[in-house]
PDB file with one MODEL, atoms N, CA, C and O in Angstrom:
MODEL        1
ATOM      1  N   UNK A   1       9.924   7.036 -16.290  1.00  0.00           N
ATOM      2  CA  UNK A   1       9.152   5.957 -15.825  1.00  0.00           C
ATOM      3  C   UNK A   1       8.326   6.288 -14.605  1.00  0.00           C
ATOM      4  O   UNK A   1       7.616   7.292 -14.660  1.00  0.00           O
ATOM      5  N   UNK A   2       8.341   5.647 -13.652  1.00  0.00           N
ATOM      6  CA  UNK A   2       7.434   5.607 -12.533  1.00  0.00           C
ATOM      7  C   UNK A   2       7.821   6.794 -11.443  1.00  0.00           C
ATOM      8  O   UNK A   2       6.925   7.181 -10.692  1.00  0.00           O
ATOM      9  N   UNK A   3       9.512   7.540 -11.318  1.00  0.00           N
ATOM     10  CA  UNK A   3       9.493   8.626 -11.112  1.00  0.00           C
ATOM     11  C   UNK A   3       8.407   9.887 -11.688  1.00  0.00           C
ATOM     12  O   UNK A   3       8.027  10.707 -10.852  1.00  0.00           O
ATOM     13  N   UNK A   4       8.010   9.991 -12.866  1.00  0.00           N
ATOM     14  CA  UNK A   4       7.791  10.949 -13.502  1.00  0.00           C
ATOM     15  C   UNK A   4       5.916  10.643 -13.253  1.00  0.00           C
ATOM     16  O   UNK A   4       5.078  11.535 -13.127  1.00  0.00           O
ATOM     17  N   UNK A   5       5.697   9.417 -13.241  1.00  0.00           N
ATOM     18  CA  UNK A   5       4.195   9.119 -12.179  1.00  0.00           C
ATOM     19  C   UNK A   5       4.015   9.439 -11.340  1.00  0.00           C
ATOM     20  O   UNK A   5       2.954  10.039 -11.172  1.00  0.00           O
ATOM     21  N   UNK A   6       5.073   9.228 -10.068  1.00  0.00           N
ATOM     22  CA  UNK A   6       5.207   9.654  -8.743  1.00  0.00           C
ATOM     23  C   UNK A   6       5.111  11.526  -8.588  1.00  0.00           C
ATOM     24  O   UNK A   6       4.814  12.030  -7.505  1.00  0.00           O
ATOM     25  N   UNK A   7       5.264  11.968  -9.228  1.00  0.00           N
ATOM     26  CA  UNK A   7       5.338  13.772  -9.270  1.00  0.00           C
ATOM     27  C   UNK A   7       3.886  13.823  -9.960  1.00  0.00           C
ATOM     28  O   UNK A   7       3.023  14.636  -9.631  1.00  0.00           O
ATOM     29  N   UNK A   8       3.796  13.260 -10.535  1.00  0.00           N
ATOM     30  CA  UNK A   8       2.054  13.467 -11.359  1.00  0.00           C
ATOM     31  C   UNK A   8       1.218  13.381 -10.109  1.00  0.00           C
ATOM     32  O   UNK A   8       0.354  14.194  -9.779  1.00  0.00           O
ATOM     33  N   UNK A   9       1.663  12.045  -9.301  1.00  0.00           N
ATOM     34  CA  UNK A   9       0.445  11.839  -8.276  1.00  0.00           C
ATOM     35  C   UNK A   9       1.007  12.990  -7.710  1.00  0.00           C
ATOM     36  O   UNK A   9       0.307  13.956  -8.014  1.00  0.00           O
ATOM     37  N   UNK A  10       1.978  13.313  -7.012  1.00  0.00           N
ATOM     38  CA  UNK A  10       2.013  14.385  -5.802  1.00  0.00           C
ATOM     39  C   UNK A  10       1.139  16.013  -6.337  1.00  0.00           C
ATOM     40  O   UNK A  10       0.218  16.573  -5.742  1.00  0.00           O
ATOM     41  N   UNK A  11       1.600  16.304  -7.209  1.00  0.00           N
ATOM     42  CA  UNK A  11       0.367  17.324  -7.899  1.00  0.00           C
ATOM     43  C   UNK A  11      -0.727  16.969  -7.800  1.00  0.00           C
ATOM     44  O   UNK A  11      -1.397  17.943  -7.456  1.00  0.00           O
ATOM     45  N   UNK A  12      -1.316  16.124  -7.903  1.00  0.00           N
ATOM     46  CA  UNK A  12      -2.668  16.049  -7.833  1.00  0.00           C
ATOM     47  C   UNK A  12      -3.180  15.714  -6.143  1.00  0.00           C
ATOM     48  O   UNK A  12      -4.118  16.259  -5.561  1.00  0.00           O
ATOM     49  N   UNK A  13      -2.447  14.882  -5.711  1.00  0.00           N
ATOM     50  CA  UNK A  13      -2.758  15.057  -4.138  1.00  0.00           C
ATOM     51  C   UNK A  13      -2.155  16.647  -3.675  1.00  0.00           C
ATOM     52  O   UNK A  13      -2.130  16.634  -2.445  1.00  0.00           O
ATOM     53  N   UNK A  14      -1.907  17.332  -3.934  1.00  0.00           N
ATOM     54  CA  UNK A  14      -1.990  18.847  -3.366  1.00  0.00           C
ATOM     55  C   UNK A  14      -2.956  19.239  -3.965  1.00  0.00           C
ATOM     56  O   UNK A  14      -3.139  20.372  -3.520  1.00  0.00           O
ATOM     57  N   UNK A  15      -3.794  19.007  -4.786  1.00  0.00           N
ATOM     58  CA  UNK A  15      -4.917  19.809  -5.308  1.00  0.00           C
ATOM     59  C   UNK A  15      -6.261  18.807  -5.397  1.00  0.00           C
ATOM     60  O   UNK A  15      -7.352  18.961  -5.946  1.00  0.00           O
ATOM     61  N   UNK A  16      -5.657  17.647  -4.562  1.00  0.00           N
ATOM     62  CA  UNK A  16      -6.809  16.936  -3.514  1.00  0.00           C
ATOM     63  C   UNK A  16      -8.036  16.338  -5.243  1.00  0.00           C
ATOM     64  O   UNK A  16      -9.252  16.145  -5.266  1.00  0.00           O
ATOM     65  N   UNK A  17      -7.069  16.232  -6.319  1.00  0.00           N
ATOM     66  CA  UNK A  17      -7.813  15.922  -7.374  1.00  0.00           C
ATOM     67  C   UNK A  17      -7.783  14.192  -6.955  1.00  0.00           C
ATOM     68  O   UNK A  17      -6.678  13.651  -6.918  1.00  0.00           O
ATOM     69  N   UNK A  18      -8.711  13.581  -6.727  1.00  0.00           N
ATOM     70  CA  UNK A  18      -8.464  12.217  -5.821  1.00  0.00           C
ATOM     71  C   UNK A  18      -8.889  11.067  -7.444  1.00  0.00           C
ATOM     72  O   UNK A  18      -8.179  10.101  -7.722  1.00  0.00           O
ATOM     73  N   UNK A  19      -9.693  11.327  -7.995  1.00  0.00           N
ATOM     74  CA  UNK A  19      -9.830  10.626  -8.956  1.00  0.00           C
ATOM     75  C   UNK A  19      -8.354  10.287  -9.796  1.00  0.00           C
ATOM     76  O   UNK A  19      -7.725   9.275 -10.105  1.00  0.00           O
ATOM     77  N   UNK A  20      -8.234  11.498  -9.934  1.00  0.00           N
ATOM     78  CA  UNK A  20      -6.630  11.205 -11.383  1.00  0.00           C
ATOM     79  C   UNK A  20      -5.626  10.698 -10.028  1.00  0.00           C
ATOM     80  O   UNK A  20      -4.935   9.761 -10.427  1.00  0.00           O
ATOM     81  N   UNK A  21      -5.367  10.976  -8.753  1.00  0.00           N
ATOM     82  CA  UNK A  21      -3.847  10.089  -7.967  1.00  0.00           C
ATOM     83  C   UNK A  21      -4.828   8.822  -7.987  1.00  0.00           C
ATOM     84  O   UNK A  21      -4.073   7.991  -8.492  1.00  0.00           O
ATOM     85  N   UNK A  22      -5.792   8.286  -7.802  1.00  0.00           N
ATOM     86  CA  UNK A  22      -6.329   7.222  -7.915  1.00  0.00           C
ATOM     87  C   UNK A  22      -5.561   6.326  -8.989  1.00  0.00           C
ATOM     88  O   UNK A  22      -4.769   5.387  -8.905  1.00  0.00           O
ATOM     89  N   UNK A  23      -6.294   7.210 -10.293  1.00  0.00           N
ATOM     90  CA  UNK A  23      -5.824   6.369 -11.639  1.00  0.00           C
ATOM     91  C   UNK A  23      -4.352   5.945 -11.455  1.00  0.00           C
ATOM     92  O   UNK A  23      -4.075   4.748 -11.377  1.00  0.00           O
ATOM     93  N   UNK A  24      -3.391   6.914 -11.383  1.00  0.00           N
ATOM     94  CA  UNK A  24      -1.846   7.169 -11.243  1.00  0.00           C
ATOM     95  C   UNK A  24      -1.510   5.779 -10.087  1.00  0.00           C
ATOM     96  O   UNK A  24      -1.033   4.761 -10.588  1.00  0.00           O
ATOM     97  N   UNK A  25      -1.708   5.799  -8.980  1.00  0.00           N
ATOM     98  CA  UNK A  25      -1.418   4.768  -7.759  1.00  0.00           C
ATOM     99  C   UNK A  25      -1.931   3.583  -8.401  1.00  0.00           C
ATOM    100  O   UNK A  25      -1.088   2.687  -8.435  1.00  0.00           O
ATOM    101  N   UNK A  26      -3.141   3.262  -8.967  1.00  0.00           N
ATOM    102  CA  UNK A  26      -3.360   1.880  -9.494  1.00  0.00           C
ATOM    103  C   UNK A  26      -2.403   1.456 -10.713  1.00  0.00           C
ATOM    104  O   UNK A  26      -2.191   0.309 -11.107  1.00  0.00           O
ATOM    105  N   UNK A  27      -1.818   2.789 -11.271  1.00  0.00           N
ATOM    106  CA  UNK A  27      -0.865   2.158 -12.471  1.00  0.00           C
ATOM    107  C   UNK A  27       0.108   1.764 -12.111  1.00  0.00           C
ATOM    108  O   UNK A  27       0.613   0.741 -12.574  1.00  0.00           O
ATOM    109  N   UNK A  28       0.714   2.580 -11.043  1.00  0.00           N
ATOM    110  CA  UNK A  28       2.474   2.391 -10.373  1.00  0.00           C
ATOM    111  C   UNK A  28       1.999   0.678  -9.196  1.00  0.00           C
ATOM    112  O   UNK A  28       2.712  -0.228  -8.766  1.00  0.00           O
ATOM    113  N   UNK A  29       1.026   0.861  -9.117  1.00  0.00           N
ATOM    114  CA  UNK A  29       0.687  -0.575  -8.557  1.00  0.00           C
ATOM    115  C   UNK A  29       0.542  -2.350  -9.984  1.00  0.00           C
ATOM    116  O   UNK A  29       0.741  -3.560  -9.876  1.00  0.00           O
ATOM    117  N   UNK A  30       0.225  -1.672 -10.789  1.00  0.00           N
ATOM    118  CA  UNK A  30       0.355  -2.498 -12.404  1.00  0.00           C
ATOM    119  C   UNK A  30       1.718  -2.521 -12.436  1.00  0.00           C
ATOM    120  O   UNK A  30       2.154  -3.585 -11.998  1.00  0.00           O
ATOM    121  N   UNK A  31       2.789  -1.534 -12.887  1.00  0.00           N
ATOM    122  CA  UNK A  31       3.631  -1.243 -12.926  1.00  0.00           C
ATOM    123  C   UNK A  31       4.699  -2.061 -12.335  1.00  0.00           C
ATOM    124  O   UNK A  31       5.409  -2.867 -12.937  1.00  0.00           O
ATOM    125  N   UNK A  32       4.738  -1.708 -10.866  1.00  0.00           N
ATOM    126  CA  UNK A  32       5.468  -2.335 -10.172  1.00  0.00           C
ATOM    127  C   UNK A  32       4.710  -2.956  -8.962  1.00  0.00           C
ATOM    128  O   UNK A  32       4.848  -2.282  -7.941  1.00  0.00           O
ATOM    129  N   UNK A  33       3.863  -4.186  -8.804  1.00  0.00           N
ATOM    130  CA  UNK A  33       3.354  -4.974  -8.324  1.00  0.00           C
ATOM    131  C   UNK A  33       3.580  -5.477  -6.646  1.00  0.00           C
ATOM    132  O   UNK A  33       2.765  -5.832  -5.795  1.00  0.00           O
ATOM    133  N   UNK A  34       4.844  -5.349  -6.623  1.00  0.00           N
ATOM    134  CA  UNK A  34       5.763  -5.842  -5.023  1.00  0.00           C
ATOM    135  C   UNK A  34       6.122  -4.336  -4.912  1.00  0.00           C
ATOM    136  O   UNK A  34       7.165  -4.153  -4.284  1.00  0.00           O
ATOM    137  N   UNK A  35       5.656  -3.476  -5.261  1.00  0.00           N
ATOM    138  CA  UNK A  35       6.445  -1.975  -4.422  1.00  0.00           C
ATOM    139  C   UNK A  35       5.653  -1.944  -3.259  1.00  0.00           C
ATOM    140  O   UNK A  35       4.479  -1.676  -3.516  1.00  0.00           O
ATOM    141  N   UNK A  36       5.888  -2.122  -2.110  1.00  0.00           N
ATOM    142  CA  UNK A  36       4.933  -1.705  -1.061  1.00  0.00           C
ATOM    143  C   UNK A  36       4.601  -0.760  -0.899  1.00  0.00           C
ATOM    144  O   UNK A  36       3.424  -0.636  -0.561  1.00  0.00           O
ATOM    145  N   UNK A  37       5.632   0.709  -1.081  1.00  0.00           N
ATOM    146  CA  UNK A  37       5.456   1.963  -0.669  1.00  0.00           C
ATOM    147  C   UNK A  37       4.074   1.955  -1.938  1.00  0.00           C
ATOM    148  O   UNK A  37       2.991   2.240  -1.426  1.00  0.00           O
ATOM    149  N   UNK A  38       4.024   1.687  -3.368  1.00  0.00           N
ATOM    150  CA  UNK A  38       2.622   1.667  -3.588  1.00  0.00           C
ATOM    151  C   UNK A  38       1.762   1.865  -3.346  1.00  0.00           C
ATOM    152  O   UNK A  38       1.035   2.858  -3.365  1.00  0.00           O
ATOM    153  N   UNK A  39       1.659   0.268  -2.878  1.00  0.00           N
ATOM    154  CA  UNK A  39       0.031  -0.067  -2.083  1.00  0.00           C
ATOM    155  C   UNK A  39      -0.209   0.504  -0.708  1.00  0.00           C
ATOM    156  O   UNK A  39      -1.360   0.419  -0.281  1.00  0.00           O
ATOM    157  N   UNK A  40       0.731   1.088   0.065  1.00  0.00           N
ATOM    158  CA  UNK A  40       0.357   1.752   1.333  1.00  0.00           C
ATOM    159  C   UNK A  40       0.284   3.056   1.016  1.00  0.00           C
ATOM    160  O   UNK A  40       0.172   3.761   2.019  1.00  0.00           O
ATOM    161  N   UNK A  41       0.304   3.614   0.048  1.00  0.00           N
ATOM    162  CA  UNK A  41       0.183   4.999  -0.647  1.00  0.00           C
ATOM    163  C   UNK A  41      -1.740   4.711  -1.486  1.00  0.00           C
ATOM    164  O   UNK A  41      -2.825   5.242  -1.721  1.00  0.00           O
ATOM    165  N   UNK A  42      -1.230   3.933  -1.555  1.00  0.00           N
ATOM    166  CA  UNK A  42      -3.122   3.850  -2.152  1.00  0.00           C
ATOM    167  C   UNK A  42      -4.214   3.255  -1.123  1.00  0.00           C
ATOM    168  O   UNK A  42      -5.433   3.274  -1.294  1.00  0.00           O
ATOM    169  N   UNK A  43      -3.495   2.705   0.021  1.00  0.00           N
ATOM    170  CA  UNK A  43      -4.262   2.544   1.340  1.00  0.00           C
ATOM    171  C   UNK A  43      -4.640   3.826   1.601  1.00  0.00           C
ATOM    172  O   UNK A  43      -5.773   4.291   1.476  1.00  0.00           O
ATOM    173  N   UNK A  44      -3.631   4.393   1.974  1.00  0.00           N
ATOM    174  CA  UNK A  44      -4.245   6.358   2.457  1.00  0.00           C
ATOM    175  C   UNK A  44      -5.034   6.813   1.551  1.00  0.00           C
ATOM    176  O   UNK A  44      -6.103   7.386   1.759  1.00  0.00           O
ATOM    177  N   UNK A  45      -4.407   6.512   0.223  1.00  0.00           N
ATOM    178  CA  UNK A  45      -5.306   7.325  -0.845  1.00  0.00           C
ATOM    179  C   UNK A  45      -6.853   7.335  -0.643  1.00  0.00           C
ATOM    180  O   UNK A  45      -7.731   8.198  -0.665  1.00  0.00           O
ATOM    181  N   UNK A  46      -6.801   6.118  -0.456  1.00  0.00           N
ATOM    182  CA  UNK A  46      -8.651   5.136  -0.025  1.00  0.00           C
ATOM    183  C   UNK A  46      -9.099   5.788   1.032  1.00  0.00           C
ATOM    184  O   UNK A  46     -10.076   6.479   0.745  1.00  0.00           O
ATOM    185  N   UNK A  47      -8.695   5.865   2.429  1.00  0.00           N
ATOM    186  CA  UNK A  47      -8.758   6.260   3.669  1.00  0.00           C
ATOM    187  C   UNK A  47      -9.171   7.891   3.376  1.00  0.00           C
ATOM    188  O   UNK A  47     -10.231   8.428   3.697  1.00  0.00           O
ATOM    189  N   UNK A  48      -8.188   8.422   2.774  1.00  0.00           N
ATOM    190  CA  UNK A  48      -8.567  10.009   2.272  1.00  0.00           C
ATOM    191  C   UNK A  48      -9.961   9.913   1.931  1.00  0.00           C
ATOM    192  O   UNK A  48     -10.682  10.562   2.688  1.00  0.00           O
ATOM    193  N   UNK A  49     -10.590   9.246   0.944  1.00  0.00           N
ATOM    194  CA  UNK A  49     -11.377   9.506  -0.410  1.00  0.00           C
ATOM    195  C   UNK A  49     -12.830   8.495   0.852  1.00  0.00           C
ATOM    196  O   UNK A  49     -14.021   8.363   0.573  1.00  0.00           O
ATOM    197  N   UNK A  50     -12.146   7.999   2.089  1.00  0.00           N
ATOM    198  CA  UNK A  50     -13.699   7.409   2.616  1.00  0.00           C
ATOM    199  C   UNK A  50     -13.957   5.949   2.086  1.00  0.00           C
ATOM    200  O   UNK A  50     -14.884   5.355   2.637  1.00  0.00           O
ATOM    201  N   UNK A  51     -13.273   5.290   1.101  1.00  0.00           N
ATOM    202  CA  UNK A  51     -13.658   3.937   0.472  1.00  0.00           C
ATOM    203  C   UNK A  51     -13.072   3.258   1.390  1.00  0.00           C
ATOM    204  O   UNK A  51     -11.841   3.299   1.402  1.00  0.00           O
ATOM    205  N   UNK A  52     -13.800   2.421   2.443  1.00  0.00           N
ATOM    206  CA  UNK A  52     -12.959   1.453   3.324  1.00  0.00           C
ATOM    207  C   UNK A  52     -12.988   0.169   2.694  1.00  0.00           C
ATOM    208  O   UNK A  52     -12.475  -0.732   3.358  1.00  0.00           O
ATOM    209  N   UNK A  53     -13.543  -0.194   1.386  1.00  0.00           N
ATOM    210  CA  UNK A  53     -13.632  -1.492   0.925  1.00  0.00           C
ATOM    211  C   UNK A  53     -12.505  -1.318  -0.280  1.00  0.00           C
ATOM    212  O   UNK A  53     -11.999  -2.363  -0.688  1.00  0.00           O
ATOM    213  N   UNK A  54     -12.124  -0.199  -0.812  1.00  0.00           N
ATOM    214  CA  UNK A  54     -11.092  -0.443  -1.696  1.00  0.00           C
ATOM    215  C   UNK A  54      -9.547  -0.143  -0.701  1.00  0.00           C
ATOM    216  O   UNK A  54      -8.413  -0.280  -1.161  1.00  0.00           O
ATOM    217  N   UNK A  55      -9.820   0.216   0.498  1.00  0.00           N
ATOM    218  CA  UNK A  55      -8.484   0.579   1.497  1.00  0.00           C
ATOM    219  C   UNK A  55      -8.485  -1.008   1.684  1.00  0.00           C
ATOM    220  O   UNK A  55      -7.437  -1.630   1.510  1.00  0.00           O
ATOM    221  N   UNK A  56      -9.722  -1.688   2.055  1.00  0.00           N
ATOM    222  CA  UNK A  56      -9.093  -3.216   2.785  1.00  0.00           C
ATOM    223  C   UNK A  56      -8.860  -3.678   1.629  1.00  0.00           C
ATOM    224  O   UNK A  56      -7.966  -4.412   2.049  1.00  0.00           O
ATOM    225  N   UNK A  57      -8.875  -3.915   0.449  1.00  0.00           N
ATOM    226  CA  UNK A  57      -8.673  -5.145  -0.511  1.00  0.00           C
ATOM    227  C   UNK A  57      -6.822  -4.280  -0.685  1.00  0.00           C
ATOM    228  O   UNK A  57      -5.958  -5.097  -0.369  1.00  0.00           O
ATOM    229  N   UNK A  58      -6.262  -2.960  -1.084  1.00  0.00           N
ATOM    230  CA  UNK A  58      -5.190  -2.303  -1.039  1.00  0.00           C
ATOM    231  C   UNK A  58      -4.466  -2.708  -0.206  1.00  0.00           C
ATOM    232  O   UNK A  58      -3.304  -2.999  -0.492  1.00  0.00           O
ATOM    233  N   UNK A  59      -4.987  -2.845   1.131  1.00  0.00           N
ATOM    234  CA  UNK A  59      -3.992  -3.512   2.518  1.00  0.00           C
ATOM    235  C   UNK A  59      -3.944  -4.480   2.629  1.00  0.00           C
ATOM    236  O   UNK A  59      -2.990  -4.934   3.261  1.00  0.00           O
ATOM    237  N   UNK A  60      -4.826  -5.266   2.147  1.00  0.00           N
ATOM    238  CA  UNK A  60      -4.741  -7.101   2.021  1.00  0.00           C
ATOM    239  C   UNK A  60      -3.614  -7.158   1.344  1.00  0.00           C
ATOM    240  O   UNK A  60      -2.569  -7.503   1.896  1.00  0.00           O
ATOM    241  N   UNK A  61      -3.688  -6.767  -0.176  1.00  0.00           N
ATOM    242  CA  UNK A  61      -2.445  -6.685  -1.117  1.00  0.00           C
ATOM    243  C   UNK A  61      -0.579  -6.528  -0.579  1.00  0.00           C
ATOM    244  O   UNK A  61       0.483  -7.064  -0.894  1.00  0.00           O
ATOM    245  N   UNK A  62      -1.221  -5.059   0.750  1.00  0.00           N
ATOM    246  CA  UNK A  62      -0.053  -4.846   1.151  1.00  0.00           C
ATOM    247  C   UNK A  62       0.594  -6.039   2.013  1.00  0.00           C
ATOM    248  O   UNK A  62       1.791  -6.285   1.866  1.00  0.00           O
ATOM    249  N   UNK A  63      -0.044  -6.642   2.743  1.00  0.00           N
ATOM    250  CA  UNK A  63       0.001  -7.320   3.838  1.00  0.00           C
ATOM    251  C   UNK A  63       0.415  -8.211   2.965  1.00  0.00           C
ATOM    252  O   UNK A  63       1.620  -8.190   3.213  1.00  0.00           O
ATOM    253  N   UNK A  64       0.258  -9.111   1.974  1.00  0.00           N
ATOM    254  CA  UNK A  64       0.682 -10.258   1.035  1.00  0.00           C
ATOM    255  C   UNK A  64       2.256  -9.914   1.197  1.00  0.00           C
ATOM    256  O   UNK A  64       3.065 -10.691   1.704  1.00  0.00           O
ATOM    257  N   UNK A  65       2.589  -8.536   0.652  1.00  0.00           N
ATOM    258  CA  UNK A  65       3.994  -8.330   0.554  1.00  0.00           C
ATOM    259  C   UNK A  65       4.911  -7.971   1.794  1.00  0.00           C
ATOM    260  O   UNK A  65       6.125  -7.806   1.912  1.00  0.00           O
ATOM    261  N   UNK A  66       3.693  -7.909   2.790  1.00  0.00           N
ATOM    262  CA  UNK A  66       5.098  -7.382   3.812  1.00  0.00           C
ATOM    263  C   UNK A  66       4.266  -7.796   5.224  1.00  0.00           C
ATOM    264  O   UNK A  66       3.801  -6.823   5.816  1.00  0.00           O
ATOM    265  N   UNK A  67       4.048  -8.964   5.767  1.00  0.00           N
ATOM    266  CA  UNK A  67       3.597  -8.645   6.919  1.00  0.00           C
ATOM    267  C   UNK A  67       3.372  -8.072   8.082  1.00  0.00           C
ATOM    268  O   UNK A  67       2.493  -8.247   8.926  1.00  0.00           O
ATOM    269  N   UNK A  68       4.469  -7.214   8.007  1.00  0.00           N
ATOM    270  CA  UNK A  68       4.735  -6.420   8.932  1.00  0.00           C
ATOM    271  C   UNK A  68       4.450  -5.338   9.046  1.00  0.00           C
ATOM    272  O   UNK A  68       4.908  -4.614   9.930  1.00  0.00           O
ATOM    273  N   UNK A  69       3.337  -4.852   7.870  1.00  0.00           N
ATOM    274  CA  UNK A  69       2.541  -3.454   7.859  1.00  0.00           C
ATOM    275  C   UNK A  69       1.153  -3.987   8.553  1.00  0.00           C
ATOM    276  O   UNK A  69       0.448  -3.070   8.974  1.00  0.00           O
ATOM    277  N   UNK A  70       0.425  -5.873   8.824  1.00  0.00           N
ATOM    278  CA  UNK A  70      -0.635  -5.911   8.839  1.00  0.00           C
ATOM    279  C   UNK A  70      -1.175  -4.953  10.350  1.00  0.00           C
ATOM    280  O   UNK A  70      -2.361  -4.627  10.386  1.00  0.00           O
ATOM    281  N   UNK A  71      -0.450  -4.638  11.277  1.00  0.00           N
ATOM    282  CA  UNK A  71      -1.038  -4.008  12.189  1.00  0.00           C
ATOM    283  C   UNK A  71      -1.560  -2.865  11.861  1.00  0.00           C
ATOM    284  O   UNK A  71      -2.774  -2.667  11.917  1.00  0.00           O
ATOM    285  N   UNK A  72      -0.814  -2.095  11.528  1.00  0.00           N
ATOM    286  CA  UNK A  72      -0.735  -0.280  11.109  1.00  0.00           C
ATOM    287  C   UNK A  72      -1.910  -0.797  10.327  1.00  0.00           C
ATOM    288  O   UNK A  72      -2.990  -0.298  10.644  1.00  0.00           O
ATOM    289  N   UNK A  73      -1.922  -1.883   9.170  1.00  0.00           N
ATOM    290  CA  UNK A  73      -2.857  -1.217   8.137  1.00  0.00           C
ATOM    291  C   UNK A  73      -4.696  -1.635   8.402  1.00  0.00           C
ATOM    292  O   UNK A  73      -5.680  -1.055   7.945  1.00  0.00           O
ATOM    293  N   UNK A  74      -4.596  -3.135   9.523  1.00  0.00           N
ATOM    294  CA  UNK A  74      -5.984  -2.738   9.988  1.00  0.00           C
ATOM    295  C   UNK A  74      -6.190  -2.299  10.795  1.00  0.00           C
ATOM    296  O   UNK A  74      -7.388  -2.453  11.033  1.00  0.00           O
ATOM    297  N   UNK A  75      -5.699  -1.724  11.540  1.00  0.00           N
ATOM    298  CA  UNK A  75      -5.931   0.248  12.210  1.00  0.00           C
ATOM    299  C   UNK A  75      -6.721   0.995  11.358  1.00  0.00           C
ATOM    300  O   UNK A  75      -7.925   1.246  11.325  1.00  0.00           O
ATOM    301  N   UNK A  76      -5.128   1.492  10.215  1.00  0.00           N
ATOM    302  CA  UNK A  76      -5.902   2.502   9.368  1.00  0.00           C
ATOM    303  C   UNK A  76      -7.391   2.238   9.270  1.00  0.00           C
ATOM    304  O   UNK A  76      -8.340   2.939   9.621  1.00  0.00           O
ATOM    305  N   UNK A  77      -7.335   0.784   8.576  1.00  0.00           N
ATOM    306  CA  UNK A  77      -8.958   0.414   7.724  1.00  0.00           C
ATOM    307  C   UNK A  77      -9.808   0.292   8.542  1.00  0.00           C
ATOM    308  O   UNK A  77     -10.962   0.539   8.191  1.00  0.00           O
ATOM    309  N   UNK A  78      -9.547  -0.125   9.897  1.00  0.00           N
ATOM    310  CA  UNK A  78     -10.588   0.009  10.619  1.00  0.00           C
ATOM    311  C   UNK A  78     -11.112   1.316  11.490  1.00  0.00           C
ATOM    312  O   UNK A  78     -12.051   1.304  12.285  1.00  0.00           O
ATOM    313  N   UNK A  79     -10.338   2.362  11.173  1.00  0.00           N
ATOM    314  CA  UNK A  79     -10.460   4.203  11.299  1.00  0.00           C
ATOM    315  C   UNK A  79     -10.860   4.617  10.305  1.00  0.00           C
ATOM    316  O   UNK A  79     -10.812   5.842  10.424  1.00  0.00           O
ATOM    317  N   UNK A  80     -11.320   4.315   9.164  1.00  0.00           N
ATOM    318  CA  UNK A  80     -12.118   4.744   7.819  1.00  0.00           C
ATOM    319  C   UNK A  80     -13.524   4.880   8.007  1.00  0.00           C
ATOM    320  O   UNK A  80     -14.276   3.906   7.969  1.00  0.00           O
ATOM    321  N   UNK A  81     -13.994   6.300   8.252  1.00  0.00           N
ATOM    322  CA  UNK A  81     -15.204   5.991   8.013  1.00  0.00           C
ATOM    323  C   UNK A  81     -15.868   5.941   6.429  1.00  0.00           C
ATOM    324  O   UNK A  81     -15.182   5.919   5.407  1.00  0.00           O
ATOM    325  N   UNK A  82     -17.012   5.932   6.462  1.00  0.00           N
ATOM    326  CA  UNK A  82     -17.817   5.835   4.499  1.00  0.00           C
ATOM    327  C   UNK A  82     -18.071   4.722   4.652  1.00  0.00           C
ATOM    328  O   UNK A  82     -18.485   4.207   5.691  1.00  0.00           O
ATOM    329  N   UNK A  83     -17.781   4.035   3.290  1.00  0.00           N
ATOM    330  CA  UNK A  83     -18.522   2.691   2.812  1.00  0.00           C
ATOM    331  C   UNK A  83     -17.338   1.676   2.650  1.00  0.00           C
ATOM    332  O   UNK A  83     -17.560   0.521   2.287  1.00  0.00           O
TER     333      UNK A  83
ENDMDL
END
C-alpha cells in the first residue's frame, strides 16, 4: 500500500525527478486524506519545485488538519520564491 508509494517517492526525490514525487504525494494525499505528514511533504515538495501557489493551497489543507503547523507553514510559503 502506501508504504511501497512512500519508497517510490523517496527514489525519485534523490534523483530530484519532481514531476513523478509530485504525482506519488498527490496520490498518498487521495489515499489517505488526514495524513499530515502528507501534505507537509508536498508543501516542501512545492517549495522545492518554486510553485508557491500549489505550496499555499497544500498548507491551507495542512493547516485544516493540524493547526499547529500554521506558523512553520506560512514561513515556508512565504520563503518560496517563483510563482
Amino acid at each position: 500500500g502506501s508504504d511501497v508509494i512512500r519508497r517510490s517517492a523517496n527514489h525519485y526525490i534523490e534523483n530530484a525527478d519532481f514531476v513523478r514525487v509530485e504525482k506519488i504525494i498527490v496520490a498518498l494525499t487521495e489515499l489517505e486524506p488526514s495524513n499530515l505528514e502528507n501534505w507537509v511533504n508536498l508543501v516542501k515538495l512545492y517549495g522545492q519545485m518554486g510553485d508557491k501557489v500549489k505550496a499555499r493551497a497544500a498548507a491551507d489543507k495542512a493547516i485544516e488538519l493540524d493547526y499547529g503547523v500554521k506558523a512553520y507553514a506560512d514561513q515556508f510559503v512565504d520563503s518560496i520564491g517563483g510563482n
